[in-house]
XYZ file of C-alpha atoms in Angstrom:
672
model
C 169.595 98.390 92.061
C 173.185 98.766 92.222
C 175.763 99.446 95.187
C 174.513 101.008 98.215
C 171.168 101.704 96.919
C 168.186 101.334 99.236
C 165.653 103.678 98.062
C 164.032 104.691 95.225
C 165.104 108.410 94.820
C 168.406 107.075 94.918
C 168.325 105.528 91.727
C 169.698 108.590 89.760
C 172.578 108.580 91.981
C 173.783 105.373 91.642
C 177.253 105.214 89.919
C 176.877 101.871 88.128
C 173.673 102.944 86.441
C 174.993 106.383 85.669
C 177.771 104.657 84.061
C 175.386 102.266 81.928
C 172.934 105.185 80.524
C 176.035 107.337 79.905
C 178.215 108.649 76.551
C 180.614 105.697 76.876
C 180.394 102.387 75.123
C 181.044 99.451 77.723
C 182.586 96.488 76.305
C 180.686 93.145 77.036
C 183.970 91.826 78.507
C 184.217 94.824 81.018
C 184.011 93.880 84.592
C 181.382 96.065 85.275
C 178.538 94.047 83.811
C 179.447 91.562 86.569
C 179.480 94.423 89.118
C 176.181 96.117 87.508
C 174.107 93.028 87.694
C 175.073 91.662 91.517
C 172.421 93.372 93.333
C 170.067 92.015 95.792
C 166.532 93.064 94.792
C 162.780 92.187 96.166
C 160.821 92.504 93.123
C 157.543 94.839 93.506
C 154.754 93.127 93.627
C 151.694 95.901 94.021
C 150.749 98.505 91.486
C 151.832 101.424 93.885
C 155.448 100.119 94.419
C 155.702 99.844 90.673
C 154.740 103.096 90.007
C 157.500 104.693 92.382
C 159.651 102.408 90.455
C 159.047 103.672 86.979
C 158.826 106.901 87.882
C 162.423 106.507 88.994
C 163.708 104.474 86.102
C 161.885 107.064 83.339
C 164.735 109.829 83.813
C 167.181 107.015 83.696
C 165.642 105.434 80.382
C 165.310 108.870 78.702
C 169.272 109.705 79.079
C 170.035 106.108 77.749
C 167.694 106.533 74.580
C 169.560 109.557 73.914
C 172.951 108.126 74.289
C 172.181 104.496 73.324
C 172.474 105.055 69.311
C 176.470 105.820 70.175
C 177.174 103.680 73.085
C 175.145 100.208 72.327
C 175.075 99.742 75.959
C 171.417 98.666 76.052
C 172.377 96.068 73.418
C 175.201 95.248 75.373
C 173.118 94.250 78.536
C 170.575 92.158 76.407
C 173.592 90.087 75.115
C 174.873 90.043 78.703
C 171.642 88.432 80.148
C 171.653 86.308 76.462
C 175.000 84.946 77.143
C 173.648 83.739 80.625
C 170.355 81.974 79.572
C 172.314 79.534 77.311
C 173.638 78.165 80.558
C 170.517 78.630 83.082
C 168.904 75.019 82.397
C 172.477 73.689 83.390
C 172.945 76.159 86.420
C 169.477 74.815 87.577
C 170.654 71.362 87.605
C 174.100 71.997 89.405
C 171.818 74.567 92.179
C 174.215 77.240 90.577
C 172.141 79.638 92.601
C 174.417 82.491 92.200
C 174.400 82.444 88.202
C 170.560 82.398 88.164
C 170.533 85.388 90.730
C 172.515 87.281 88.238
C 170.646 86.366 85.175
C 167.645 87.530 86.893
C 168.797 90.616 87.634
C 169.950 91.185 83.920
C 166.138 90.449 82.974
C 164.491 92.678 85.422
C 166.736 95.827 84.412
C 165.882 95.104 80.605
C 162.181 94.828 81.634
C 162.337 97.999 83.782
C 164.000 100.031 80.566
C 161.803 98.249 78.025
C 158.930 99.012 79.519
C 159.572 102.862 79.376
C 160.875 102.398 75.977
C 157.387 100.884 74.686
C 155.635 103.778 76.068
C 158.102 106.259 74.397
C 158.329 105.015 71.028
C 157.241 102.780 68.115
C 158.250 98.956 67.586
C 160.169 100.132 64.606
C 162.175 102.801 66.990
C 162.365 100.174 69.818
C 163.842 97.565 67.275
C 166.807 100.375 66.552
C 167.589 100.457 70.044
C 168.435 96.809 69.864
C 170.637 97.539 66.689
C 172.870 99.874 68.307
C 176.072 98.430 69.345
C 179.894 99.221 70.347
C 181.727 99.944 66.911
C 185.425 100.563 66.848
C 186.656 103.586 64.990
C 186.051 102.788 61.214
C 184.460 99.523 60.990
C 181.420 98.801 59.483
C 178.028 97.049 60.610
C 178.703 93.350 60.319
C 175.072 92.557 60.158
C 174.569 90.746 63.199
C 171.793 88.759 64.788
C 168.074 90.698 65.461
C 168.786 91.357 69.027
C 165.176 91.776 69.706
C 164.193 88.910 68.096
C 166.916 86.739 70.004
C 165.624 87.952 73.335
C 161.782 87.119 72.354
C 162.950 83.542 71.483
C 165.334 83.199 74.189
C 162.514 84.263 76.716
C 160.239 81.453 75.373
C 163.196 78.929 75.737
C 163.643 80.104 79.269
C 159.991 79.726 80.271
C 159.834 76.249 78.584
C 163.180 74.646 79.390
C 163.846 75.919 82.821
C 162.142 73.885 85.637
C 160.029 75.589 88.548
C 161.892 75.574 91.594
C 162.414 78.163 94.488
C 165.745 79.169 92.901
C 164.309 79.725 89.747
C 160.976 81.098 90.504
C 162.126 84.660 90.325
C 163.608 84.599 86.932
C 160.844 82.465 85.379
C 158.505 85.191 87.064
C 160.334 87.957 85.035
C 160.511 86.323 81.920
C 156.667 85.843 81.849
C 156.648 89.391 82.752
C 158.706 90.599 80.159
C 156.795 88.964 77.425
C 153.638 90.654 78.641
C 155.439 94.130 78.352
C 156.759 93.363 75.272
C 153.308 93.022 73.934
C 152.025 95.929 75.586
C 152.057 97.832 72.614
C 148.252 97.053 72.166
C 147.410 99.117 75.266
C 148.304 102.037 73.028
C 146.567 101.325 69.868
C 142.740 101.549 69.729
C 142.507 98.991 66.597
C 144.003 95.724 67.027
C 147.131 94.934 66.414
C 147.668 92.166 63.574
C 151.110 92.375 62.178
C 153.925 94.216 64.193
C 157.010 93.588 64.969
C 156.903 91.606 68.018
C 154.008 89.865 67.048
C 155.878 88.678 63.907
C 158.358 87.049 66.012
C 156.067 85.214 67.924
C 154.551 84.060 64.868
C 157.835 83.083 63.118
C 159.262 79.369 63.147
C 161.837 79.361 65.685
C 158.804 80.484 68.436
C 155.759 78.739 66.614
C 157.775 75.350 67.009
C 157.429 75.969 70.658
C 153.901 77.226 70.844
C 152.417 73.920 72.225
C 155.178 73.824 74.901
C 154.705 77.547 75.533
C 151.198 77.194 76.079
C 151.297 73.927 78.167
C 153.821 75.439 80.367
C 151.929 78.664 80.983
C 148.987 76.026 81.983
C 151.021 74.055 84.560
C 152.406 77.451 86.008
C 148.375 78.301 86.752
C 147.507 74.756 87.653
C 150.765 74.118 89.929
C 149.725 77.726 92.227
C 153.111 77.813 93.238
C 153.516 80.599 96.113
C 156.411 82.930 95.606
C 159.177 81.605 97.917
C 160.513 83.960 100.464
C 162.946 86.781 99.335
C 166.383 85.695 98.806
C 165.791 81.842 99.079
C 168.549 79.759 99.301
C 170.870 82.531 98.056
C 171.572 84.969 100.925
C 171.672 84.756 104.576
C 169.846 87.231 106.475
C 171.589 89.862 108.585
C 170.417 90.756 112.240
C 171.014 94.330 111.851
C 169.031 95.302 108.787
C 165.276 95.336 109.866
C 165.125 92.134 107.586
C 166.013 93.788 104.846
C 169.838 93.802 104.391
C 171.278 90.721 102.819
C 175.213 89.442 102.495
C 175.809 88.218 98.978
C 177.381 85.328 98.390
C 181.137 85.255 98.867
C 183.157 86.430 95.585
C 180.281 88.619 94.244
C 181.737 92.046 95.476
C 183.115 93.522 98.293
C 181.219 94.577 101.016
C 177.480 94.659 101.720
C 174.975 95.720 99.409
C 171.735 96.909 100.539
C 168.680 95.248 99.323
C 167.040 97.639 97.049
C 163.524 98.346 98.712
C 160.297 100.286 97.797
C 159.095 102.323 100.342
C 162.456 102.459 102.487
C 163.459 100.639 105.519
C 160.200 100.705 107.172
C 159.139 98.256 104.719
C 158.047 94.596 105.875
C 159.435 91.784 103.759
C 156.358 89.291 102.827
C 153.832 92.097 103.151
C 153.490 92.120 99.271
C 153.742 88.238 98.823
C 150.814 88.114 100.963
C 148.810 90.303 98.794
C 149.619 88.418 95.603
C 150.726 84.944 96.803
C 150.928 83.549 93.253
C 152.665 85.802 90.942
C 153.948 83.202 88.503
C 150.287 81.410 88.475
C 148.719 84.657 87.806
C 151.004 86.140 85.630
C 151.215 83.039 83.447
C 147.565 83.250 83.320
C 147.619 86.619 82.038
C 150.293 86.001 79.124
C 148.290 82.937 78.436
C 145.444 84.578 77.605
C 147.184 87.298 75.604
C 148.787 85.142 73.440
C 145.247 82.839 72.523
C 143.729 86.377 71.820
C 146.097 87.838 69.437
C 144.416 88.331 66.178
C 144.965 85.835 63.432
C 147.777 87.147 61.142
C 147.205 88.860 57.678
C 145.800 86.556 54.826
C 143.917 84.692 57.596
C 147.154 82.957 58.913
C 145.428 81.282 62.191
C 146.925 82.286 65.793
C 148.897 79.133 66.601
C 148.553 79.923 70.506
C 144.695 79.985 69.951
C 145.228 76.718 68.230
C 146.826 75.080 70.941
C 144.512 76.104 73.488
C 141.390 74.731 71.395
C 142.931 71.045 70.696
C 145.104 70.081 73.784
C 143.749 66.714 74.944
C 143.953 64.796 78.175
C 146.970 62.586 79.288
C 144.508 59.808 79.975
C 143.168 60.081 76.430
C 144.941 56.994 74.535
C 143.438 57.770 70.955
C 145.853 59.107 68.598
C 146.189 62.841 67.992
C 145.245 63.589 64.199
C 148.049 64.433 62.247
C 146.095 67.860 60.707
C 145.648 69.311 64.205
C 148.844 71.688 64.706
C 150.125 72.513 68.248
C 148.099 70.170 70.104
C 149.706 68.369 73.339
C 148.404 66.580 76.258
C 147.894 67.628 79.854
C 146.316 66.575 82.732
C 142.767 67.382 82.769
C 142.019 66.752 86.231
C 144.741 69.030 87.623
C 143.470 71.776 85.049
C 139.810 71.213 86.423
C 140.810 71.263 90.033
C 142.791 74.382 89.408
C 139.692 76.229 87.612
C 137.339 75.012 90.248
C 139.645 76.896 92.893
C 140.302 80.057 90.952
C 136.961 81.416 89.732
C 137.067 84.391 92.277
C 139.643 86.102 89.502
C 138.423 87.311 86.225
C 141.314 85.987 84.179
C 140.511 82.348 85.778
C 136.816 82.584 84.792
C 137.906 83.750 81.308
C 140.167 80.763 81.024
C 137.160 78.764 81.973
C 135.034 80.368 79.578
C 137.526 80.326 76.530
C 138.152 76.114 77.384
C 134.427 75.237 77.442
C 133.718 77.527 74.387
C 136.956 76.129 72.113
C 137.982 73.078 73.352
C 135.669 70.182 72.757
C 138.001 67.694 74.461
C 138.083 69.806 77.823
C 134.341 70.881 77.427
C 132.988 67.056 77.336
C 135.545 66.079 80.225
C 134.225 68.873 82.525
C 130.612 67.690 81.113
C 131.396 63.989 82.424
C 132.732 65.132 85.921
C 130.454 63.692 88.762
C 131.344 67.003 91.052
C 130.261 69.601 88.718
C 129.161 71.457 91.861
C 132.781 72.393 92.376
C 133.080 74.302 89.281
C 129.285 75.547 89.211
C 128.889 76.964 92.653
C 131.517 79.110 92.425
C 130.542 80.554 89.166
C 126.891 80.866 90.909
C 128.789 83.083 93.755
C 130.106 85.211 91.254
C 126.465 86.309 89.950
C 125.222 86.290 93.136
C 127.535 89.240 94.055
C 126.711 90.896 90.836
C 126.904 94.196 92.397
C 130.564 93.778 93.255
C 131.703 92.134 89.982
C 132.342 94.036 86.914
C 130.226 93.625 84.019
C 132.726 91.581 81.818
C 133.230 89.008 84.811
C 129.187 88.709 85.309
C 128.877 88.277 81.382
C 131.496 85.464 81.525
C 129.839 83.575 84.384
C 126.692 83.578 82.831
C 127.801 82.895 79.300
C 129.556 79.420 81.090
C 126.084 78.448 82.480
C 124.634 78.759 79.152
C 127.319 76.829 77.714
C 126.815 74.161 80.146
C 122.739 74.228 79.756
C 123.011 73.317 76.023
C 123.606 69.616 77.463
C 120.736 67.838 78.487
C 122.670 65.601 80.787
C 124.178 68.489 82.581
C 120.559 69.711 83.167
C 119.386 66.384 84.469
C 122.404 65.565 86.474
C 122.039 69.451 88.604
C 119.076 68.186 90.117
C 120.468 65.130 91.495
C 123.606 66.984 93.583
C 122.310 67.836 96.760
C 123.906 70.776 98.820
C 124.264 71.676 102.119
C 124.218 75.158 104.056
C 124.747 77.417 101.428
C 126.452 80.157 103.262
C 127.108 82.865 100.782
C 123.298 83.007 99.899
C 122.073 85.570 102.277
C 118.322 86.244 101.192
C 116.992 82.925 102.820
C 118.671 79.969 105.217
C 119.154 77.059 102.369
C 120.233 74.219 104.748
C 119.520 71.817 101.845
C 118.694 72.211 98.046
C 119.908 70.849 94.790
C 122.427 72.463 92.771
C 119.815 73.155 89.743
C 117.272 74.737 92.377
C 120.333 77.042 93.464
C 120.970 77.550 89.798
C 117.557 78.835 89.067
C 117.390 80.905 92.242
C 120.780 82.755 91.388
C 119.599 83.425 87.631
C 116.368 84.737 88.721
C 118.013 87.011 91.322
C 120.711 88.130 88.595
C 117.279 89.017 85.902
C 115.827 91.005 88.940
C 118.813 92.719 90.102
C 119.223 93.566 86.230
C 115.490 94.854 85.975
C 115.969 97.237 88.570
C 119.449 98.366 88.264
C 121.450 97.957 84.864
C 118.611 97.229 82.219
C 120.978 95.288 80.020
C 118.802 93.181 77.455
C 122.152 91.172 77.016
C 122.128 89.866 80.285
C 118.469 89.405 80.430
C 118.696 87.443 76.934
C 121.378 85.067 78.527
C 119.780 84.462 81.750
C 116.351 83.547 80.257
C 118.317 81.298 77.831
C 119.883 79.110 80.515
C 116.722 78.890 82.044
C 114.972 77.929 79.134
C 117.732 75.457 78.126
C 117.063 73.826 81.803
C 113.284 74.054 81.794
C 112.442 70.613 80.539
C 114.870 68.917 83.040
C 113.610 70.893 85.824
C 113.319 67.997 88.872
C 111.922 67.869 92.564
C 112.323 72.022 92.540
C 112.970 73.545 96.118
C 109.906 75.253 97.288
C 111.685 78.474 97.407
C 112.851 78.376 93.694
C 109.396 77.313 92.577
C 108.360 80.586 94.447
C 110.915 82.727 92.994
C 109.937 81.822 89.557
C 106.422 82.800 90.033
C 107.428 85.856 91.843
C 109.549 87.151 88.873
C 106.569 86.528 86.755
C 104.785 88.786 89.060
C 107.187 91.372 88.851
C 107.153 91.182 85.001
C 103.546 91.339 85.209
C 103.405 94.345 87.348
C 106.124 95.871 85.177
C 104.287 95.444 82.364
C 100.791 97.137 83.606
C 102.826 99.995 84.516
C 104.562 100.725 81.180
C 100.800 100.070 79.390
C 99.301 102.639 81.758
C 101.957 105.346 81.089
C 101.763 104.489 77.130
C 98.017 105.034 77.535
C 98.203 108.134 79.517
C 100.566 109.660 77.290
C 98.069 109.066 74.182
C 95.334 110.463 76.292
C 97.403 113.667 77.326
C 98.198 116.601 75.313
C 101.122 116.044 73.338
C 103.336 119.196 72.458
C 105.870 119.342 69.279
C 108.646 118.531 71.704
C 106.660 115.066 72.903
C 106.902 112.976 69.654
C 109.517 110.909 71.190
C 107.335 109.796 74.379
C 105.202 107.303 72.361
C 107.819 105.371 70.713
C 109.905 104.821 73.774
C 106.972 103.102 75.638
C 106.373 101.115 72.558
C 109.442 99.592 72.826
C 109.767 99.325 76.503
C 106.446 97.078 75.916
C 107.577 95.314 73.261
C 110.561 93.948 75.136
C 108.912 93.455 78.603
C 106.547 91.320 76.624
C 109.371 89.450 74.914
C 110.640 88.727 78.579
C 106.959 88.018 79.578
C 106.574 85.304 77.017
C 109.920 83.815 77.408
C 108.957 82.919 81.183
C 105.655 81.798 80.052
C 107.368 79.223 77.614
C 109.504 78.215 80.685
C 107.270 77.505 82.874
C 105.113 75.664 80.123
C 108.283 73.394 78.892
C 108.588 72.570 82.771
C 105.015 71.314 82.711
C 104.746 69.857 79.356
C 107.866 67.815 80.137
C 108.322 66.916 83.902
C 105.209 68.273 85.639
C 104.838 65.099 87.952
C 108.526 65.768 89.251
C 107.572 69.469 90.130
C 104.781 69.720 92.570
C 105.991 72.693 94.309
C 106.082 74.591 90.999
C 102.099 73.418 90.326
C 101.501 74.907 94.184
C 103.262 78.083 93.211
C 101.122 78.380 90.189
C 98.122 77.741 91.817
C 98.700 79.914 94.644
C 99.387 82.859 92.592
C 96.837 81.863 89.583
C 95.326 85.270 89.348
C 98.529 86.666 87.790
C 97.892 84.868 84.938
C 94.416 86.030 84.066
C 95.233 89.295 82.361
C 97.439 87.164 79.755
C 94.729 84.535 78.916
C 93.219 86.733 75.962
C 96.436 88.770 75.200
C 97.183 88.097 71.223
C 100.907 87.621 71.973
C 100.295 84.812 74.836
C 97.336 83.058 74.051
C 98.792 79.923 72.632
C 101.247 79.357 75.641
C 98.450 80.467 77.849
C 96.363 77.269 77.250
C 98.478 74.686 78.651
C 98.525 76.883 81.728
C 94.903 77.251 81.717
C 94.533 73.514 81.640
C 97.087 72.991 84.454
C 95.200 75.303 86.738
C 92.162 74.270 85.725
C 92.524 70.601 86.273
C 94.307 71.008 89.622
C 91.691 73.602 91.061
C 88.890 71.209 90.266
C 90.599 68.482 92.216
C 91.436 70.853 94.900
C 87.654 71.818 94.972
C 86.680 68.315 95.382
C 89.073 67.699 97.949
C 87.045 70.103 100.352
C 87.786 73.746 101.864
C 90.248 74.538 104.476
C 93.016 72.061 103.197
C 96.127 72.414 105.057
C 99.611 72.880 102.540
C 100.201 69.263 103.193
C 96.916 68.161 101.850
C 97.243 70.380 99.084
C 100.607 68.980 98.353
C 99.105 65.446 98.146
C 96.169 66.481 95.816
C 98.737 67.776 93.596
C 101.074 65.047 93.922
C 98.437 62.580 92.699
C 96.910 64.826 90.003
C 100.018 65.086 88.481
C 99.957 61.272 87.993
C 96.454 61.511 86.682
C 96.723 64.565 84.369
C 96.968 62.789 80.822
C 99.728 63.757 78.673
C 97.706 64.489 75.359
C 96.078 67.275 77.233
C 98.667 69.755 76.907
C 99.717 71.107 73.879
C 103.169 70.283 72.180
C 105.175 73.087 71.892
C 108.860 73.013 70.014
C 111.647 72.330 72.409
C 113.104 75.399 74.407
C 117.018 75.137 73.185
C 119.445 78.132 72.881
C 123.033 77.996 71.771
C 125.559 80.469 73.071
C 127.216 81.902 69.484
C 130.113 84.525 69.795
C 129.477 87.988 68.180
C 131.171 89.024 64.836
C 134.636 89.867 65.579
C 134.945 88.802 68.949
C 138.420 90.381 69.127
C 136.756 93.813 69.563
C 135.150 92.737 73.044
C 138.285 90.250 74.214
C 141.267 92.097 73.536
C 140.450 95.308 75.305
C 139.046 92.990 78.217
C 142.407 90.783 78.478
C 144.673 94.044 78.520
C 142.222 95.646 81.172
C 142.871 92.504 83.209
C 146.492 92.760 82.708
C 146.448 96.535 83.322
C 144.782 95.866 86.811
C 146.001 92.542 87.941
C 149.347 92.232 86.637
C 151.749 91.398 89.269
C 154.210 94.005 89.668
C 153.290 96.499 86.610
C 151.947 99.573 86.466
C 150.773 101.995 83.438
C 150.178 105.495 83.345
C 146.664 106.139 82.085
C 147.597 108.931 79.866
C 148.545 107.090 76.660
C 146.206 104.161 76.989
C 144.246 103.879 74.100
C 142.567 100.273 73.826
C 139.998 100.835 76.487
C 138.530 103.558 78.501
C 139.405 103.508 82.284
C 135.900 103.273 83.166
C 135.744 100.041 81.233
C 139.350 98.993 83.036
């Protein structure tokens, strides 16, 4: 960052930077500024490289913090940047790459300094760093503009006004990243920030009037998935003698050759980090969108305008008028957004965006549910759940809740059994050459329950898995043979667990109990209560399918008959007697028909008897139960979950951002 700087370790010796942080004020008209921001730089995109950079910047920033009250040089640097942002749109139209490049460099320096400032001082102290300015001896403060507010508003303007092109990619990325850095005060507080200075600026009229445009732009950055252009695209001519890392500057900028500032020295390979993070602007825009949408409502219940914008935008194809009472609404291409969501579910943040839209934006939810290619969205979600052991628990929760929200819709529950998938390569337990989306969903949810039973024992996960199955159960159609087997196998596993817990509880009662054993029985009683709740739910799911669509599911009847002895012990159990009547009726009815058909029946003959019997069983033979329907409802104070989650994503996935774990208060490193 400066003339002849090529290593991180050289930063402290750089003369231009020493002048910036020194004890002398530099006039905004001084040619120094043009020299300072005329450097070539490949921004770091990995956390490791960002850590090296920050470690080099920290001592410089601390000297600046000490001297800035007298020099006002930081404020001068900010004003130099602001002066250039006013011309950025025109510069883009004129293809003035040099101007954009210098503006980018100024903003990059501001962002690096802000990153250290925010970790070292309060928002009020940060505000003072913007307030200090060069003053002639004996002059008084003229009450100039609030420079911090000016910077934030300019960043928002920059993001929404400047078109995304190869020559503007880097500065747009820097603008989004700088906004994330400014909002990162939340990382250093355990409580949720509701009324901080930066929060207030984002909620004030100048920024709030751009809310819908900012949200729309960030969404389109995510949708477009633009790859980062090669370093120095259209600006520099690569030199043959620099190992691919030296670039000549455009003529007239500075005399001589400036080295590109690289992390890791001359052995670094250009484009290596780009391959690791090919979509930095898309990623960073999504993270900023999630941070803004999850800001808490202001004091006096002032609603978060960014969340309002996320929850009420409409499809560009929707010709109906937008109600005037809806603030911050806009239109966006739902087809493009849907496609991007389908393609990006490998990342936590894309899954969180999908959850947010399904849960909060009725227009988008209705659009998704009307799609005829729902498999493009559902299969990636199932893949997340299938690889549960490789995912963090929050990602698994989000994927599961998405399924629960989708299964609240009966049309979805019917249509998924009509979509036939071929060769699901990631499903390794068994080769699935052809299976319906509905049967695959059942298989993956059951596998998640079984994983949870043996590993994590998370009641929340169990509850949501079973709720999704229950919502679907009345609409089960043509279940795959393997899916039907797995439903009964899960019941067998639960039955076995029930018997084991019951046996342990009985032994505890019989055995000698000392003074320290008083807690043993209640633990077993609680375990027994939980397992019986789950068994009850599984019986209700099987019953719901048999009562509503028995003739569509011969494979489930076959599996039920094959393992009929499993259900014997629950016939007289007071918790299950009512629901067992229907299962007894079905098992008894088909058992009689199979006996009448003779002995040594082939599998095909058994299936034929079941198919005919399903048509013959009178509907009134089965007792009617209330429809199984579960609806997802967010917990009270959802921000207690979502704000730490969003910031853990920024912490782990922010491109080119590194935070020391020492001062982070919002979440534990385990949860991150």
